[in-house]
Coordinates of C-alpha atoms in Angstrom, one line a residue:
X3 CA 189.1 110.0 110.6
X4 CA 186.7 111.5 113.1
X5 CA 183.1 112.1 111.9
X6 CA 181.6 115.6 111.8
X7 CA 179.5 114.6 114.9
X8 CA 182.4 113.5 117.0
X9 CA 184.5 116.4 115.9
X10 CA 181.8 119.0 117.0
X11 CA 180.9 117.4 120.3
X12 CA 182.8 116.3 123.4
X13 CA 181.1 113.3 125.1
X14 CA 181.5 113.0 128.9
X15 CA 183.7 110.2 130.2
X16 CA 182.6 107.5 132.7
X17 CA 184.5 105.2 135.1
X18 CA 185.2 101.5 134.5
X19 CA 183.4 98.9 136.6
X20 CA 185.3 96.7 139.0
X21 CA 184.2 94.0 141.5
X22 CA 180.8 92.6 142.2
X23 CA 177.7 94.5 140.9
X24 CA 173.9 93.9 141.0
X25 CA 171.3 95.6 138.9
X26 CA 167.7 94.9 137.8
X27 CA 168.4 95.7 134.1
X28 CA 171.8 95.4 132.5
X29 CA 172.3 97.1 129.1
X30 CA 175.4 95.9 127.3
X31 CA 176.5 98.4 124.6
X32 CA 176.8 102.2 124.7
X33 CA 175.8 103.2 121.2
X34 CA 172.6 105.2 120.5
X35 CA 170.4 102.1 121.0
X36 CA 171.9 101.3 124.4
X37 CA 171.6 105.0 125.5
X38 CA 168.0 105.2 124.4
X39 CA 167.2 102.0 126.3
X40 CA 168.9 103.4 129.4
X41 CA 166.9 106.6 128.9
X42 CA 163.6 104.6 129.0
X43 CA 164.7 102.8 132.1
X44 CA 165.7 106.1 133.8
X45 CA 162.3 107.6 133.0
X46 CA 160.5 104.7 134.6
X47 CA 162.7 104.8 137.7
X48 CA 164.1 101.3 137.0
X49 CA 167.5 100.2 138.5
X50 CA 169.7 99.8 135.4
X51 CA 173.3 99.7 134.5
X52 CA 174.9 100.3 131.1
X53 CA 178.3 99.0 130.3
X54 CA 180.4 99.9 127.2
X55 CA 183.5 98.0 126.1
X56 CA 185.3 101.2 125.1
X57 CA 183.8 104.7 124.9
X58 CA 180.1 105.5 124.3
X59 CA 178.9 106.2 120.8
X60 CA 182.4 105.9 119.2
X61 CA 181.3 103.1 116.8
X62 CA 178.5 103.2 114.3
X63 CA 176.4 105.7 116.2
X64 CA 179.1 108.3 115.9
X65 CA 179.8 107.5 112.2
X66 CA 176.4 107.9 110.6
X67 CA 174.6 110.3 108.1
X68 CA 172.1 110.7 111.0
X69 CA 168.8 110.4 109.1
X70 CA 165.7 109.5 111.0
X71 CA 163.2 108.0 108.6
X72 CA 160.6 105.3 107.9
X73 CA 161.8 105.0 104.3
X74 CA 164.4 102.4 104.3
X75 CA 165.1 102.2 100.6
X76 CA 162.4 100.2 98.8
X77 CA 161.7 97.9 101.7
X78 CA 157.9 97.9 101.8
X79 CA 157.5 95.9 98.6
X80 CA 160.1 93.4 99.9
X81 CA 158.3 93.0 103.3
X82 CA 154.9 92.7 101.5
X83 CA 156.1 89.9 99.3
X84 CA 157.8 88.0 102.2
X85 CA 155.4 88.6 105.1
X86 CA 152.3 90.4 103.8
X87 CA 150.9 93.9 103.8
X88 CA 150.0 93.8 107.5
X89 CA 153.7 93.2 108.4
X90 CA 154.7 96.1 106.1
X91 CA 152.2 98.4 107.8
X92 CA 153.6 97.4 111.2
X93 CA 157.1 98.2 110.1
X94 CA 156.0 101.6 108.8
X95 CA 153.9 102.5 111.9
X96 CA 156.7 101.4 114.3
X97 CA 159.2 103.7 112.5
X98 CA 156.7 106.6 112.3
X99 CA 156.2 106.3 116.1
X100 CA 159.9 106.4 116.5
X101 CA 160.1 109.7 114.6
X102 CA 157.4 111.2 116.7
X103 CA 159.2 110.0 119.9
X104 CA 162.4 111.7 118.6
X105 CA 160.4 114.9 117.9
X106 CA 159.3 114.9 121.6
X107 CA 162.7 114.0 123.0
X108 CA 164.6 116.6 120.9
X109 CA 162.1 119.4 121.5
X110 CA 164.1 120.8 124.5
X111 CA 167.6 119.6 123.3
X112 CA 169.8 121.5 120.9
X113 CA 170.8 118.7 118.6
X114 CA 170.1 120.2 115.1
X115 CA 166.8 118.2 114.9
X116 CA 164.9 119.2 111.7
X117 CA 161.9 117.7 110.0
X118 CA 162.8 117.0 106.4
X119 CA 161.2 115.3 103.5
X120 CA 163.0 112.1 102.4
X121 CA 163.4 110.8 98.9
X122 CA 164.5 107.4 97.6
X123 CA 165.3 107.7 93.9
X124 CA 166.2 105.3 91.1
X125 CA 168.5 105.8 88.1
X126 CA 167.6 102.5 86.4
X127 CA 164.4 100.8 87.3
X128 CA 161.0 102.5 87.1
X129 CA 159.2 99.3 87.9
X130 CA 160.8 99.3 91.4
X131 CA 159.1 102.7 91.9
X132 CA 155.8 101.4 90.8
X133 CA 156.0 98.2 92.9
X134 CA 157.0 100.1 96.0
X135 CA 154.2 102.6 95.6
X136 CA 151.7 99.8 95.2
X137 CA 152.9 98.2 98.5
X138 CA 152.7 101.6 100.3
X139 CA 149.2 102.3 99.0
X140 CA 147.9 99.1 100.3
X141 CA 148.0 100.4 103.9
X142 CA 147.7 104.1 103.3
X143 CA 151.3 105.2 104.0
X144 CA 152.1 108.9 103.6
X145 CA 154.1 108.8 100.4
X146 CA 153.9 110.0 96.9
X147 CA 155.6 109.3 93.6
X148 CA 157.5 112.3 92.2
X149 CA 158.9 112.3 88.6
X150 CA 162.2 114.0 89.4
X151 CA 164.6 115.2 92.1
X152 CA 165.6 118.7 90.9
X153 CA 167.8 119.3 93.9
X154 CA 170.2 116.6 92.7
X155 CA 173.0 117.4 90.2
X156 CA 171.9 114.6 87.8
X157 CA 168.7 113.3 86.3
X158 CA 166.7 110.4 87.9
X159 CA 163.9 108.3 86.6
X160 CA 161.7 109.2 89.6
X161 CA 161.6 109.1 93.3
X162 CA 159.2 108.3 96.2
X163 CA 158.8 111.0 98.8
X164 CA 158.1 110.5 102.5
X165 CA 157.2 113.8 104.0
X166 CA 158.2 115.1 107.5
X167 CA 161.0 112.7 108.2
X168 CA 164.0 114.1 110.2
X169 CA 167.7 114.6 110.5
X170 CA 169.8 115.5 113.6
X171 CA 173.1 115.4 115.4
X172 CA 173.1 112.1 117.3
X173 CA 176.2 112.9 119.5
X174 CA 174.7 116.2 120.6
X175 CA 171.5 114.4 121.6
X176 CA 173.5 111.7 123.5
X177 CA 175.7 114.4 125.2
X178 CA 172.5 115.9 126.6
X179 CA 171.0 112.6 127.7
X180 CA 173.9 110.9 129.5
X181 CA 174.7 113.2 132.4
X182 CA 173.5 111.4 135.6
X183 CA 173.1 108.1 133.8
X184 CA 174.5 104.9 135.4
X185 CA 177.2 104.2 132.7
X186 CA 180.5 102.4 132.9
X187 CA 183.0 102.7 130.0
X188 CA 186.0 100.5 129.2
X189 CA 184.0 97.6 130.7
X190 CA 183.9 94.8 128.2
X191 CA 181.5 91.9 128.9
X192 CA 183.3 88.6 127.9
X193 CA 180.6 86.1 128.7
X194 CA 178.0 84.8 131.1
X195 CA 177.7 81.5 133.0
X196 CA 174.0 81.4 133.7
X197 CA 174.3 83.6 136.8
X198 CA 177.0 86.2 136.2
X199 CA 177.9 88.4 133.3
X200 CA 181.6 88.9 133.6
X201 CA 184.7 90.7 132.3
X202 CA 188.3 90.7 133.4
X203 CA 187.7 92.7 136.6
X204 CA 184.0 92.4 137.3
X205 CA 180.9 90.3 137.7
X206 CA 177.3 91.5 137.3
X207 CA 174.1 89.9 138.3
X208 CA 170.9 91.1 136.6
X209 CA 167.3 90.1 136.3
X210 CA 167.0 91.3 132.7
X211 CA 169.7 92.0 130.1
X212 CA 169.7 93.9 126.8
X213 CA 172.5 93.3 124.3
X214 CA 172.8 96.4 122.2
X215 CA 176.4 95.8 121.0
X216 CA 176.0 96.3 117.2
X217 CA 177.0 92.7 116.6
X218 CA 175.7 90.4 119.4
X219 CA 178.5 89.3 121.8
X220 CA 177.4 85.8 122.8
X221 CA 178.0 83.2 120.1
X222 CA 176.3 80.2 121.8
X223 CA 172.8 81.5 121.5
X224 CA 170.6 83.0 118.7
X225 CA 172.8 81.9 115.8
X226 CA 173.6 85.5 115.0
X227 CA 176.9 84.6 113.3
X228 CA 174.8 82.9 110.6
X229 CA 172.0 85.6 110.6
X230 CA 174.3 88.7 110.2
X231 CA 177.0 90.1 108.0
X232 CA 178.5 93.6 107.8
X233 CA 178.7 96.4 105.3
X234 CA 181.0 99.4 105.2
X235 CA 180.1 102.7 103.7
X236 CA 181.7 106.1 103.6
X237 CA 180.8 109.8 104.1
X238 CA 182.5 113.0 103.2
X239 CA 181.4 116.5 104.5
X240 CA 181.8 119.1 101.7
X241 CA 182.1 122.8 102.0
X242 CA 180.9 125.1 99.2
X243 CA 178.5 122.4 97.8
X244 CA 174.7 122.4 97.3
X245 CA 171.9 123.3 99.6
X246 CA 169.2 120.6 99.3
X247 CA 165.6 120.8 100.2
X248 CA 165.5 117.3 101.8
X249 CA 167.3 114.0 102.2
X250 CA 168.1 111.8 99.2
X251 CA 169.2 108.2 98.7
X252 CA 169.7 106.0 95.7
X253 CA 167.7 102.7 96.0
X254 CA 170.7 100.9 94.6
X255 CA 172.9 99.6 97.4
X256 CA 176.0 101.0 95.8
X257 CA 174.4 104.4 95.1
X258 CA 174.8 107.8 96.7
X259 CA 173.3 109.5 99.8
X260 CA 172.8 113.3 100.2
X261 CA 171.8 115.6 103.1
X262 CA 172.9 118.9 104.5
X263 CA 174.1 119.8 108.0
X264 CA 174.8 123.5 108.6
X265 CA 177.4 124.6 106.1
X266 CA 178.2 121.1 104.9
X267 CA 176.8 118.7 102.3
X268 CA 177.1 115.1 103.5
X269 CA 177.8 112.8 100.6
X270 CA 177.7 109.1 101.3
X271 CA 178.4 106.0 99.3
X272 CA 181.1 103.5 98.4
X273 CA 179.2 100.6 100.1
X274 CA 180.6 97.1 100.1
X275 CA 180.6 94.0 102.3
X276 CA 183.3 94.2 104.9
X277 CA 186.3 92.2 103.7
X278 CA 185.5 92.7 100.1
X279 CA 186.5 95.3 97.5
X280 CA 184.4 98.4 97.2
X281 CA 184.3 102.0 96.2
X282 CA 185.7 103.4 99.5
X283 CA 186.6 107.0 99.9
X284 CA 188.3 107.2 96.5
X285 CA 185.0 106.7 94.7
X286 CA 183.3 109.3 96.8
X287 CA 186.0 111.9 96.2
X288 CA 185.9 111.3 92.5
X289 CA 182.2 111.7 92.6
X290 CA 182.5 115.0 94.6
X291 CA 185.0 116.4 92.1
X292 CA 182.6 115.6 89.2
X293 CA 179.4 116.7 90.8
X294 CA 180.6 119.6 92.9
X295 CA 183.9 120.8 91.4
X296 CA 184.0 124.0 93.6
X297 CA 183.6 122.0 96.8
X298 CA 186.2 121.4 99.5
X299 CA 186.4 118.3 101.7
X300 CA 186.2 119.2 105.4
X301 CA 185.7 115.7 107.1
X302 CA 185.5 112.1 106.1
X303 CA 184.6 109.0 107.9
X304 CA 183.3 105.4 107.5
X305 CA 180.4 103.5 109.0
X306 CA 179.9 99.7 109.5
X307 CA 176.4 98.3 109.6
X308 CA 175.0 94.9 110.5
X309 CA 172.8 93.4 107.8
X310 CA 170.1 90.9 108.5
X311 CA 169.0 88.0 106.3
X312 CA 165.6 89.6 105.3
X313 CA 166.2 93.3 105.7
X314 CA 164.4 93.6 109.0
X315 CA 166.3 94.0 112.3
X316 CA 166.3 91.5 115.1
X317 CA 164.7 93.1 118.2
X318 CA 163.4 90.9 121.1
X319 CA 164.3 87.8 123.0
X320 CA 167.9 86.8 122.2
X321 CA 166.9 83.2 121.8
X322 CA 164.1 80.9 122.8
X323 CA 166.4 79.4 125.5
X324 CA 167.2 82.7 127.2
X325 CA 163.9 84.3 128.3
X326 CA 165.5 87.1 130.3
X327 CA 168.1 88.1 127.6
X328 CA 167.1 90.5 124.9
X329 CA 168.8 91.9 121.8
X330 CA 168.7 94.7 119.2
X331 CA 170.8 94.3 116.1
X332 CA 170.8 94.0 112.3
X333 CA 169.6 97.6 111.6
X334 CA 170.6 97.4 108.0
X335 CA 172.0 101.0 107.7
X336 CA 168.9 102.5 109.4
X337 CA 170.2 102.5 113.0
X338 CA 169.1 106.0 114.0
X339 CA 165.4 105.2 113.6
X340 CA 165.6 101.6 114.6
X341 CA 167.5 102.4 117.8
X342 CA 164.4 104.2 119.0
X343 CA 162.1 101.4 117.7
X344 CA 164.2 99.0 119.7
X345 CA 164.1 101.1 122.9
X346 CA 160.3 101.3 122.8
X347 CA 159.8 97.6 122.0
X348 CA 162.3 96.3 124.5
X349 CA 160.9 98.5 127.3
X350 CA 157.6 96.6 126.9
X351 CA 159.1 93.2 126.5
X352 CA 161.2 93.5 129.7
X353 CA 158.1 94.3 131.7
X354 CA 156.0 91.6 130.1
X355 CA 153.8 93.9 128.2
X356 CA 152.3 93.2 124.8
X357 CA 153.9 95.2 122.0
X358 CA 152.0 95.5 118.8
X359 CA 155.1 95.4 116.6
X360 CA 157.4 92.9 118.4
X361 CA 156.3 89.9 116.3
X362 CA 157.7 91.2 113.0
X363 CA 161.1 91.9 114.5
X364 CA 161.4 88.6 116.5
X365 CA 165.0 87.3 116.4
X366 CA 163.5 83.7 116.3
X367 CA 161.7 84.2 113.0
X368 CA 162.6 82.0 110.0
X369 CA 166.2 82.0 108.8
X370 CA 165.3 80.5 105.4
X371 CA 166.3 83.3 103.1
X372 CA 168.7 83.3 100.1
X373 CA 171.2 85.5 102.1
X374 CA 171.7 82.6 104.5
X375 CA 173.3 80.6 101.7
X376 CA 175.5 83.5 100.7
X377 CA 176.7 84.0 104.3
X378 CA 177.3 80.2 104.6
X379 CA 179.3 80.1 101.3
X380 CA 181.3 83.2 102.3
X381 CA 182.2 81.6 105.7
X382 CA 183.1 78.2 104.2
X383 CA 185.4 79.8 101.6
X384 CA 187.1 81.9 104.3
X385 CA 187.5 79.0 106.7
X386 CA 189.2 76.9 104.0
X387 CA 191.5 79.7 102.9
X388 CA 194.9 78.5 104.2
X389 CA 196.3 81.9 105.0
X390 CA 197.3 83.8 108.2
X391 CA 196.3 85.9 110.1
X392 CA 193.0 84.5 111.3
X393 CA 190.1 86.3 112.9
X394 CA 189.9 85.7 116.6
X395 CA 186.1 85.6 116.4
X396 CA 185.5 82.2 114.7
X397 CA 188.8 81.7 112.8
X398 CA 188.0 83.0 109.3
X399 CA 190.8 84.3 107.1
X400 CA 191.5 88.0 107.3
X401 CA 192.2 90.2 104.3
X402 CA 194.4 93.3 104.2
X403 CA 192.4 96.5 103.5
X404 CA 195.0 98.7 101.9
X405 CA 192.6 101.7 101.8
X406 CA 191.9 101.7 105.5
X407 CA 195.1 99.9 106.6
X408 CA 193.2 97.2 108.5
X409 CA 192.7 93.4 108.5
X410 CA 189.1 92.7 107.6
X411 CA 187.0 89.6 108.0
X412 CA 184.4 89.0 105.2
X413 CA 182.6 86.3 107.4
X414 CA 181.2 88.5 110.2
X415 CA 182.8 91.9 109.6
X416 CA 185.5 92.1 112.3
X417 CA 188.3 94.5 111.6
X418 CA 191.7 94.6 113.3
X419 CA 194.6 97.1 113.0
X420 CA 198.1 96.0 111.7
X421 CA 199.1 94.9 115.2
X422 CA 196.1 92.6 115.7
X423 CA 194.0 94.9 118.0
X424 CA 190.3 94.8 117.3
X425 CA 188.9 97.9 115.7
X426 CA 185.4 96.6 114.9
X427 CA 183.6 93.5 116.5
X428 CA 182.3 90.9 116.9
X429 CA 185.9 89.8 117.6
X430 CA 187.1 90.7 121.1
X431 CA 190.5 89.0 121.2
X432 CA 193.7 89.6 119.3
X433 CA 195.0 88.1 116.1
X434 CA 198.6 87.6 115.0
X435 CA 198.0 90.2 112.3
X436 CA 201.0 92.1 111.0
X437 CA 201.7 94.1 107.9

């Protein structure tokens, strides 16, 4: 089930790390976020080391629709109501700066980077459009309300357009960045003891550490197992389908996503909480047959995204008790843009510089949101379910996913194959799974 990006590109391989190692900045996690952090360190001439548990960019970064945008569904009204218009403006500006940084970075790299207008549409709730526009108008965002989305094969009640957003091929970008980088693959960090970060065959000492592992790997700090849950969504690449004039997404979490890449139309959707029932690929294929009956499926893949309590990612100090440990996670399906936001913020924080946007992304901000109760309830139910196998992360019950042939955990989103081997974290051990 390789994505279009991984099928078209061949990433270089890197050796594993063995023995004792020392570095100024250790980056744990070789997805796009970790690679961009390493790129910032490399530009500054900093002694850094990046370690990846398996192969770089084989997780969520390689299984994305690859949109770079500041328009993360109707998030600005949500931020304004929770934190005020100034916080919403900071979120917008930090993401716009990330788009401009990508524009500079991709200028000399062939990674299919294109500036495209982005549209969030609604099929059912015009008031959401109005409320989002009011929030955007308060700080002068470049956005406009449009009455229709004529490129789509169905009618909508309206949409909000963000001009000059972007799309790209993330694996082509990474393939161009990583040659010469100090990267070790198949090097899984299992823990730290206050002095060393260690795995089965190595120990690393570092002055500063960035954890960019999708779901944070250290359970004893930061309470991330309470602050995060995971969602799965699906993409099919269609031949002989429509050519669109931009990128499109339904504001409804269970809605559809559209964008073109070369000869393909990328149709996304089927979203559901990991470990729960959802639309999966069957729903997308039925939709494709209905909307584009002449089309032909060329590729299909699935992505898994970490969702935060309040819709904003956690970027900054891992916890108040770990001043030299930093984290970037909870990107809420917007990992392409927020990976760059993270790299720019963490670069400043590591060197003790003030960053204008760091406060709104602080991992230590309040956890008092309704989603915390939902996460707690889901964990309690799963813990009390007297079935085997159990997730090796924190012991929740696993459920068999007949569509993807995996054991899935609805607590924190770990996925294991039928033999008990971990496919998706945060679990890093084995389960007694069998099917």
